[in-house]
């Protein structure tokens, strides 16, 4: 590595499954940037020390994934987005160690790419799930002025805590109202783990959605979830989880390596092939 080379990493526990090295190393090679992006397996009890020594280890910054996203918030100076979401996934040095959450812009940029006018005249969004990903999605929708967001979750108390955190545009509703909610929805977003390989299917009848509706699924293993397949069969516009994963990586690369990378069909094909081979392994 040359003296100018920079390095970044993804920190998690476990970390073997992360696609971030594939994405960032593709961009480093594609743009001819001397640098490195590595996996760092760090258990929770060592996370604070690892972050304290990030610069000494030669890192310009890092991605942070499960189970460290909340802890990272407390160890860095978070921006408004990370504070609102309650979790950080991207760290970089700017005098101090800063933190943000790029799931928000990843979600929005992917929708913008897949359904460019999705926000025009959008009144009702339905969010399924109330975990960490739902917080990022809701914050993103609010920044785009969505007027009503119905949050449905298996555990109603978690949906209620989102309503309290984000205020009046958020309404909570029970799963039994799903059918009625769908009939009014301009945008449906699955942020639960349902539909993921090894998990039960999401019980949604997309036939209830109006033809103007856009469907977004954050799950990316499998790439085409049963929800997305049903939406496409109905010719509804849709945005998949892989697109969000790729778009959320743009900001970190820009911060660490000094060039804004593009999410291209070639990158998508590369990561999709890796996901497909992993899904096959998981099924075996
Ligand atoms: P999380 O905090 O653990 O939340 C999981 C959500 O799924 C909760 O709302 C949970 O409901 C719900 N759920 C789990 N099992 C369920 C079941 N059997 N029936 C009904 N609901 C169930 O996870 P997360 O971090 O938000 O991630 C959620 C999904 O988003 C994952 O598939 C993750 O891979 C994906 N994601 C994708 C991206 C991307 O870039 N594409 C980014 C972030 C996350 P309860 O509250 O009732 O437990």
Short mmCIF file of C-alpha atoms and ligand atoms in Angstrom, two decimals:
data_model
loop_
_atom_site.label_atom_id
_atom_site.label_comp_id
_atom_site.label_asym_id
_atom_site.label_seq_id
_atom_site.Cartn_x
_atom_site.Cartn_y
_atom_site.Cartn_z
CA UNK A 1 0.00 0.00 0.00
CA UNK A 2 1.32 3.49 -0.79
CA UNK A 3 1.74 6.24 1.81
CA UNK A 4 -1.44 7.89 0.49
CA UNK A 5 -3.52 4.75 0.84
CA UNK A 6 -6.42 4.90 3.24
CA UNK A 7 -8.27 2.12 4.97
CA UNK A 8 -11.74 1.55 6.38
CA UNK A 9 -13.49 -1.46 7.84
CA UNK A 10 -16.82 -2.91 8.89
CA UNK A 11 -17.05 -3.80 12.56
CA UNK A 12 -19.54 -6.43 13.75
CA UNK A 13 -19.94 -9.63 15.76
CA UNK A 14 -20.21 -11.88 13.81
CA UNK A 15 -19.05 -10.20 10.61
CA UNK A 16 -18.43 -12.94 8.02
CA UNK A 17 -21.82 -12.33 6.31
CA UNK A 18 -21.22 -8.62 5.59
CA UNK A 19 -21.31 -7.59 1.91
CA UNK A 20 -19.69 -4.22 2.64
CA UNK A 21 -16.14 -5.43 1.77
CA UNK A 22 -17.41 -6.65 -1.62
CA UNK A 23 -19.01 -3.26 -2.34
CA UNK A 24 -16.18 -0.99 -1.15
CA UNK A 25 -13.35 -3.08 -2.60
CA UNK A 26 -15.20 -3.11 -5.95
CA UNK A 27 -15.30 0.70 -5.90
CA UNK A 28 -11.63 1.00 -4.80
CA UNK A 29 -10.58 -1.16 -7.74
CA UNK A 30 -13.01 0.43 -10.19
CA UNK A 31 -11.80 3.98 -9.46
CA UNK A 32 -8.12 2.94 -9.08
CA UNK A 33 -7.96 4.30 -5.54
CA UNK A 34 -5.14 2.88 -3.41
CA UNK A 35 -6.84 1.74 -0.24
CA UNK A 36 -8.32 -1.16 1.67
CA UNK A 37 -11.63 -2.12 3.26
CA UNK A 38 -11.60 -4.97 5.78
CA UNK A 39 -13.84 -6.98 8.08
CA UNK A 40 -13.20 -6.60 11.82
CA UNK A 41 -14.84 -9.14 14.14
CA UNK A 42 -15.12 -7.35 17.47
CA UNK A 43 -17.15 -8.70 20.43
CA UNK A 44 -19.32 -6.22 22.37
CA UNK A 45 -17.00 -6.06 25.39
CA UNK A 46 -14.08 -4.96 23.16
CA UNK A 47 -16.00 -2.50 20.99
CA UNK A 48 -15.25 0.70 22.97
CA UNK A 49 -11.51 -0.07 23.04
CA UNK A 50 -11.53 -0.87 19.33
CA UNK A 51 -13.22 2.44 18.51
CA UNK A 52 -10.73 4.23 20.79
CA UNK A 53 -7.87 2.79 18.75
CA UNK A 54 -9.50 3.15 15.29
CA UNK A 55 -7.12 5.89 14.08
CA UNK A 56 -4.07 4.14 15.59
CA UNK A 57 -5.06 1.04 13.61
CA UNK A 58 -4.82 3.12 10.45
CA UNK A 59 -8.53 3.53 9.76
CA UNK A 60 -10.04 6.68 8.28
CA UNK A 61 -13.42 5.45 9.48
CA UNK A 62 -15.69 2.45 9.62
CA UNK A 63 -19.06 0.90 9.08
CA UNK A 64 -20.68 -0.49 12.18
CA UNK A 65 -23.17 -3.30 12.14
CA UNK A 66 -25.04 -5.62 14.53
CA UNK A 67 -24.71 -5.56 17.54
CA UNK A 68 -22.74 -2.29 17.78
CA UNK A 69 -24.98 0.31 16.08
CA UNK A 70 -26.38 1.78 19.30
CA UNK A 71 -23.04 1.64 21.15
CA UNK A 72 -21.38 3.51 18.26
CA UNK A 73 -23.75 6.41 18.79
CA UNK A 74 -22.43 6.94 22.31
CA UNK A 75 -18.75 6.70 21.32
CA UNK A 76 -18.80 9.28 18.53
CA UNK A 77 -20.37 12.67 17.80
CA UNK A 78 -23.62 11.76 16.03
CA UNK A 79 -25.34 13.98 13.47
CA UNK A 80 -29.08 14.71 13.51
CA UNK A 81 -29.88 11.61 11.44
CA UNK A 82 -28.04 9.17 13.70
CA UNK A 83 -29.60 10.77 16.78
CA UNK A 84 -33.11 10.54 15.33
CA UNK A 85 -32.65 6.92 14.26
CA UNK A 86 -30.99 6.03 17.56
CA UNK A 87 -28.19 4.11 15.85
CA UNK A 88 -25.07 4.80 13.77
CA UNK A 89 -23.69 2.72 10.93
CA UNK A 90 -20.98 4.99 9.53
CA UNK A 91 -18.05 6.62 11.38
CA UNK A 92 -15.38 9.00 10.11
CA UNK A 93 -12.81 11.45 11.46
CA UNK A 94 -13.34 15.15 11.04
CA UNK A 95 -11.33 16.56 13.94
CA UNK A 96 -13.41 14.33 16.20
CA UNK A 97 -14.96 10.96 15.43
CA UNK A 98 -18.33 11.60 13.76
CA UNK A 99 -21.25 9.26 13.24
CA UNK A 100 -24.25 9.11 10.93
CA UNK A 101 -26.83 6.58 9.80
CA UNK A 102 -26.75 6.06 6.04
CA UNK A 103 -29.73 3.67 5.97
CA UNK A 104 -31.91 6.78 5.70
CA UNK A 105 -30.29 8.10 2.51
CA UNK A 106 -29.88 4.54 1.19
CA UNK A 107 -33.60 3.93 1.51
CA UNK A 108 -34.53 7.26 -0.11
CA UNK A 109 -31.93 7.13 -2.91
CA UNK A 110 -33.06 3.63 -3.84
CA UNK A 111 -36.71 4.70 -4.00
CA UNK A 112 -35.69 7.74 -6.07
CA UNK A 113 -33.83 5.45 -8.49
CA UNK A 114 -36.58 2.79 -8.74
CA UNK A 115 -39.70 4.99 -8.73
CA UNK A 116 -38.53 8.57 -9.45
CA UNK A 117 -41.84 10.30 -8.76
CA UNK A 118 -42.78 8.19 -5.73
CA UNK A 119 -43.13 11.20 -3.44
CA UNK A 120 -45.41 13.25 -5.73
CA UNK A 121 -48.87 13.43 -4.20
CA UNK A 122 -47.94 10.80 -1.67
CA UNK A 123 -50.25 10.93 1.34
CA UNK A 124 -50.28 7.51 2.98
CA UNK A 125 -47.32 5.28 3.72
CA UNK A 126 -47.68 1.94 5.49
CA UNK A 127 -44.61 0.70 7.35
CA UNK A 128 -44.57 -2.93 8.48
CA UNK A 129 -42.25 -3.42 11.45
CA UNK A 130 -40.93 -1.19 14.20
CA UNK A 131 -37.27 -2.18 14.67
CA UNK A 132 -34.09 -0.28 13.82
CA UNK A 133 -34.70 -0.31 10.07
CA UNK A 134 -38.22 1.07 10.56
CA UNK A 135 -36.79 4.06 12.46
CA UNK A 136 -34.49 4.88 9.52
CA UNK A 137 -37.34 4.50 7.02
CA UNK A 138 -39.73 6.67 9.05
CA UNK A 139 -37.16 9.42 9.54
CA UNK A 140 -36.48 9.39 5.79
CA UNK A 141 -40.18 9.58 4.91
CA UNK A 142 -40.63 12.52 7.29
CA UNK A 143 -37.75 14.43 5.66
CA UNK A 144 -39.67 14.07 2.36
CA UNK A 145 -42.88 15.43 3.88
CA UNK A 146 -44.98 12.27 3.89
CA UNK A 147 -48.17 13.27 5.70
CA UNK A 148 -49.38 10.04 7.24
CA UNK A 149 -47.37 6.98 8.15
CA UNK A 150 -49.21 3.97 9.57
CA UNK A 151 -46.88 1.67 11.51
CA UNK A 152 -48.00 -1.93 12.04
CA UNK A 153 -45.92 -4.23 14.20
CA UNK A 154 -46.28 -7.65 15.80
CA UNK A 155 -45.39 -6.09 19.16
CA UNK A 156 -47.62 -2.98 19.38
CA UNK A 157 -45.53 -1.34 22.14
CA UNK A 158 -42.57 -0.93 19.75
CA UNK A 159 -44.78 0.80 17.18
CA UNK A 160 -46.13 3.03 19.92
CA UNK A 161 -42.62 4.07 20.95
CA UNK A 162 -41.99 5.14 17.34
CA UNK A 163 -45.18 7.22 17.40
CA UNK A 164 -43.98 8.93 20.55
CA UNK A 165 -40.50 9.51 19.12
CA UNK A 166 -41.57 10.90 15.74
CA UNK A 167 -44.89 12.57 16.51
CA UNK A 168 -48.21 13.20 14.74
CA UNK A 169 -47.60 11.93 11.17
CA UNK A 170 -47.16 8.50 12.75
CA UNK A 171 -50.23 6.41 13.49
CA UNK A 172 -50.11 2.96 14.93
CA UNK A 173 -52.50 0.20 13.98
CA UNK A 174 -52.94 -3.51 14.63
CA UNK A 175 -52.11 -6.20 12.02
CA UNK A 176 -55.85 -6.93 11.79
CA UNK A 177 -56.27 -3.53 10.06
CA UNK A 178 -53.69 -4.36 7.38
CA UNK A 179 -56.19 -5.07 4.64
CA UNK A 180 -57.94 -1.72 5.14
CA UNK A 181 -54.60 0.12 5.39
CA UNK A 182 -53.44 -1.38 2.08
CA UNK A 183 -56.47 -0.06 0.21
CA UNK A 184 -55.36 3.52 1.05
CA UNK A 185 -51.59 3.06 0.73
CA UNK A 186 -49.46 5.01 -1.77
CA UNK A 187 -46.31 3.34 -0.45
CA UNK A 188 -45.89 0.01 1.39
CA UNK A 189 -42.57 -0.76 3.07
CA UNK A 190 -41.60 -4.05 4.68
CA UNK A 191 -39.01 -3.47 7.40
CA UNK A 192 -39.67 -6.76 9.20
CA UNK A 193 -37.54 -9.86 8.74
CA UNK A 194 -40.54 -11.71 7.26
CA UNK A 195 -39.89 -12.98 3.74
CA UNK A 196 -36.19 -13.42 4.51
CA UNK A 197 -34.65 -16.84 3.72
CA UNK A 198 -35.56 -19.17 6.58
CA UNK A 199 -38.34 -16.87 7.89
CA UNK A 200 -42.10 -17.13 7.33
CA UNK A 201 -43.64 -15.22 4.41
CA UNK A 202 -45.08 -11.78 4.98
CA UNK A 203 -48.89 -12.15 5.02
CA UNK A 204 -49.73 -9.28 2.66
CA UNK A 205 -52.27 -9.38 -0.16
CA UNK A 206 -50.84 -6.88 -2.67
CA UNK A 207 -54.11 -7.21 -4.60
CA UNK A 208 -55.53 -4.79 -2.02
CA UNK A 209 -53.10 -2.01 -2.98
CA UNK A 210 -54.15 0.73 -5.41
CA UNK A 211 -52.42 0.54 -8.81
CA UNK A 212 -50.48 3.76 -8.04
CA UNK A 213 -48.81 2.15 -5.00
CA UNK A 214 -45.06 1.60 -4.73
CA UNK A 215 -43.77 -1.41 -2.78
CA UNK A 216 -40.42 -1.44 -1.00
CA UNK A 217 -38.90 -4.44 0.76
CA UNK A 218 -35.76 -4.03 2.87
CA UNK A 219 -35.07 -7.78 2.92
CA UNK A 220 -32.33 -8.69 0.40
CA UNK A 221 -31.90 -12.45 0.96
CA UNK A 222 -33.58 -13.61 -1.23
CA UNK A 223 -33.17 -10.76 -3.68
CA UNK A 224 -36.74 -11.18 -4.95
CA UNK A 225 -38.89 -11.70 -1.89
CA UNK A 226 -42.41 -13.13 -2.19
CA UNK A 227 -43.70 -9.57 -1.54
CA UNK A 228 -41.68 -8.12 -4.43
CA UNK A 229 -42.65 -10.98 -6.73
CA UNK A 230 -46.33 -10.38 -6.02
CA UNK A 231 -45.94 -6.62 -6.49
CA UNK A 232 -44.19 -7.07 -9.84
CA UNK A 233 -46.81 -9.59 -10.97
CA UNK A 234 -49.34 -6.82 -10.38
CA UNK A 235 -47.09 -4.39 -12.30
CA UNK A 236 -46.66 -2.18 -9.25
CA UNK A 237 -43.44 -0.21 -9.00
CA UNK A 238 -41.02 -1.64 -6.45
CA UNK A 239 -37.67 -1.09 -4.76
CA UNK A 240 -35.62 -3.96 -3.34
CA UNK A 241 -33.36 -4.36 -0.33
CA UNK A 242 -30.19 -4.78 -2.38
CA UNK A 243 -30.66 -1.34 -3.92
CA UNK A 244 -30.89 0.19 -0.44
CA UNK A 245 -27.81 -1.73 0.70
CA UNK A 246 -25.77 -0.40 -2.23
CA UNK A 247 -27.00 3.19 -1.95
CA UNK A 248 -26.36 3.33 1.81
CA UNK A 249 -22.68 2.55 1.14
CA UNK A 250 -22.10 5.65 -1.04
CA UNK A 251 -21.64 8.14 1.80
CA UNK A 252 -19.04 6.14 3.74
CA UNK A 253 -16.90 5.59 0.64
CA UNK A 254 -17.07 9.30 -0.18
CA UNK A 255 -16.03 10.27 3.36
CA UNK A 256 -13.14 7.81 3.64
CA UNK A 257 -11.77 7.70 0.11
CA UNK A 258 -12.68 11.16 -1.23
CA UNK A 259 -14.74 10.20 -4.26
CA UNK A 260 -18.49 9.78 -4.60
CA UNK A 261 -19.00 6.32 -6.14
CA UNK A 262 -21.81 5.27 -8.44
CA UNK A 263 -24.27 2.46 -7.87
CA UNK A 264 -24.05 0.75 -11.25
CA UNK A 265 -25.68 -2.34 -12.79
CA UNK A 266 -22.22 -4.01 -12.71
CA UNK A 267 -21.94 -3.57 -8.94
CA UNK A 268 -25.49 -4.79 -8.49
CA UNK A 269 -24.78 -7.92 -10.54
CA UNK A 270 -21.65 -8.64 -8.48
CA UNK A 271 -23.40 -8.39 -5.12
CA UNK A 272 -26.55 -10.16 -6.36
CA UNK A 273 -24.42 -13.13 -7.47
CA UNK A 274 -22.80 -13.26 -4.05
CA UNK A 275 -26.20 -13.13 -2.33
CA UNK A 276 -27.54 -15.88 -4.59
CA UNK A 277 -24.60 -18.18 -3.83
CA UNK A 278 -25.02 -17.56 -0.09
CA UNK A 279 -28.78 -18.19 -0.23
CA UNK A 280 -28.07 -21.54 -1.92
CA UNK A 281 -25.56 -22.40 0.80
CA UNK A 282 -28.09 -21.50 3.49
CA UNK A 283 -30.72 -23.76 1.95
CA UNK A 284 -28.34 -26.77 1.64
P1 LIG B 1 -35.03 -5.61 14.15
O1 LIG B 1 -34.70 -4.33 14.84
O2 LIG B 1 -34.65 -6.90 14.81
O3 LIG B 1 -36.61 -5.61 13.83
C1 LIG B 1 -37.20 -6.75 13.28
C2 LIG B 1 -38.65 -6.45 12.94
O4 LIG B 1 -39.24 -7.61 12.35
C3 LIG B 1 -39.51 -6.10 14.16
O5 LIG B 1 -40.50 -5.17 13.79
C4 LIG B 1 -40.12 -7.46 14.50
O6 LIG B 1 -41.35 -7.37 15.22
C5 LIG B 1 -40.40 -7.99 13.11
N1 LIG B 1 -40.54 -9.46 13.12
C6 LIG B 1 -39.57 -10.37 13.29
N2 LIG B 1 -40.10 -11.63 13.24
C7 LIG B 1 -41.45 -11.47 13.03
C8 LIG B 1 -42.53 -12.38 12.89
N3 LIG B 1 -42.35 -13.71 12.95
N4 LIG B 1 -43.78 -11.88 12.67
C9 LIG B 1 -43.97 -10.53 12.60
N5 LIG B 1 -42.98 -9.63 12.74
C10 LIG B 1 -41.72 -10.09 12.95
O7 LIG B 1 -34.32 -5.68 12.71
P2 LIG B 1 -33.96 -4.44 11.75
O8 LIG B 1 -32.55 -4.06 12.00
O9 LIG B 1 -35.02 -3.43 11.85
O10 LIG B 1 -33.98 -5.16 10.31
C11 LIG B 1 -35.20 -5.60 9.75
C12 LIG B 1 -34.97 -6.11 8.33
O11 LIG B 1 -34.49 -5.04 7.51
C13 LIG B 1 -33.93 -7.22 8.21
O12 LIG B 1 -34.39 -8.15 7.26
C14 LIG B 1 -32.70 -6.51 7.71
O13 LIG B 1 -31.84 -7.36 6.96
C15 LIG B 1 -33.34 -5.47 6.81
N6 LIG B 1 -32.48 -4.29 6.58
C16 LIG B 1 -32.08 -4.07 5.31
C17 LIG B 1 -31.30 -2.98 5.03
C18 LIG B 1 -30.89 -2.73 3.61
O14 LIG B 1 -29.95 -1.95 3.37
N7 LIG B 1 -31.56 -3.33 2.66
C19 LIG B 1 -30.89 -2.11 6.06
C20 LIG B 1 -31.32 -2.37 7.36
C21 LIG B 1 -32.13 -3.49 7.61
P3 LIG B 1 -41.34 -7.32 16.83
O15 LIG B 1 -41.04 -5.91 17.22
O16 LIG B 1 -42.70 -7.78 17.19
O17 LIG B 1 -40.25 -8.28 17.28
#
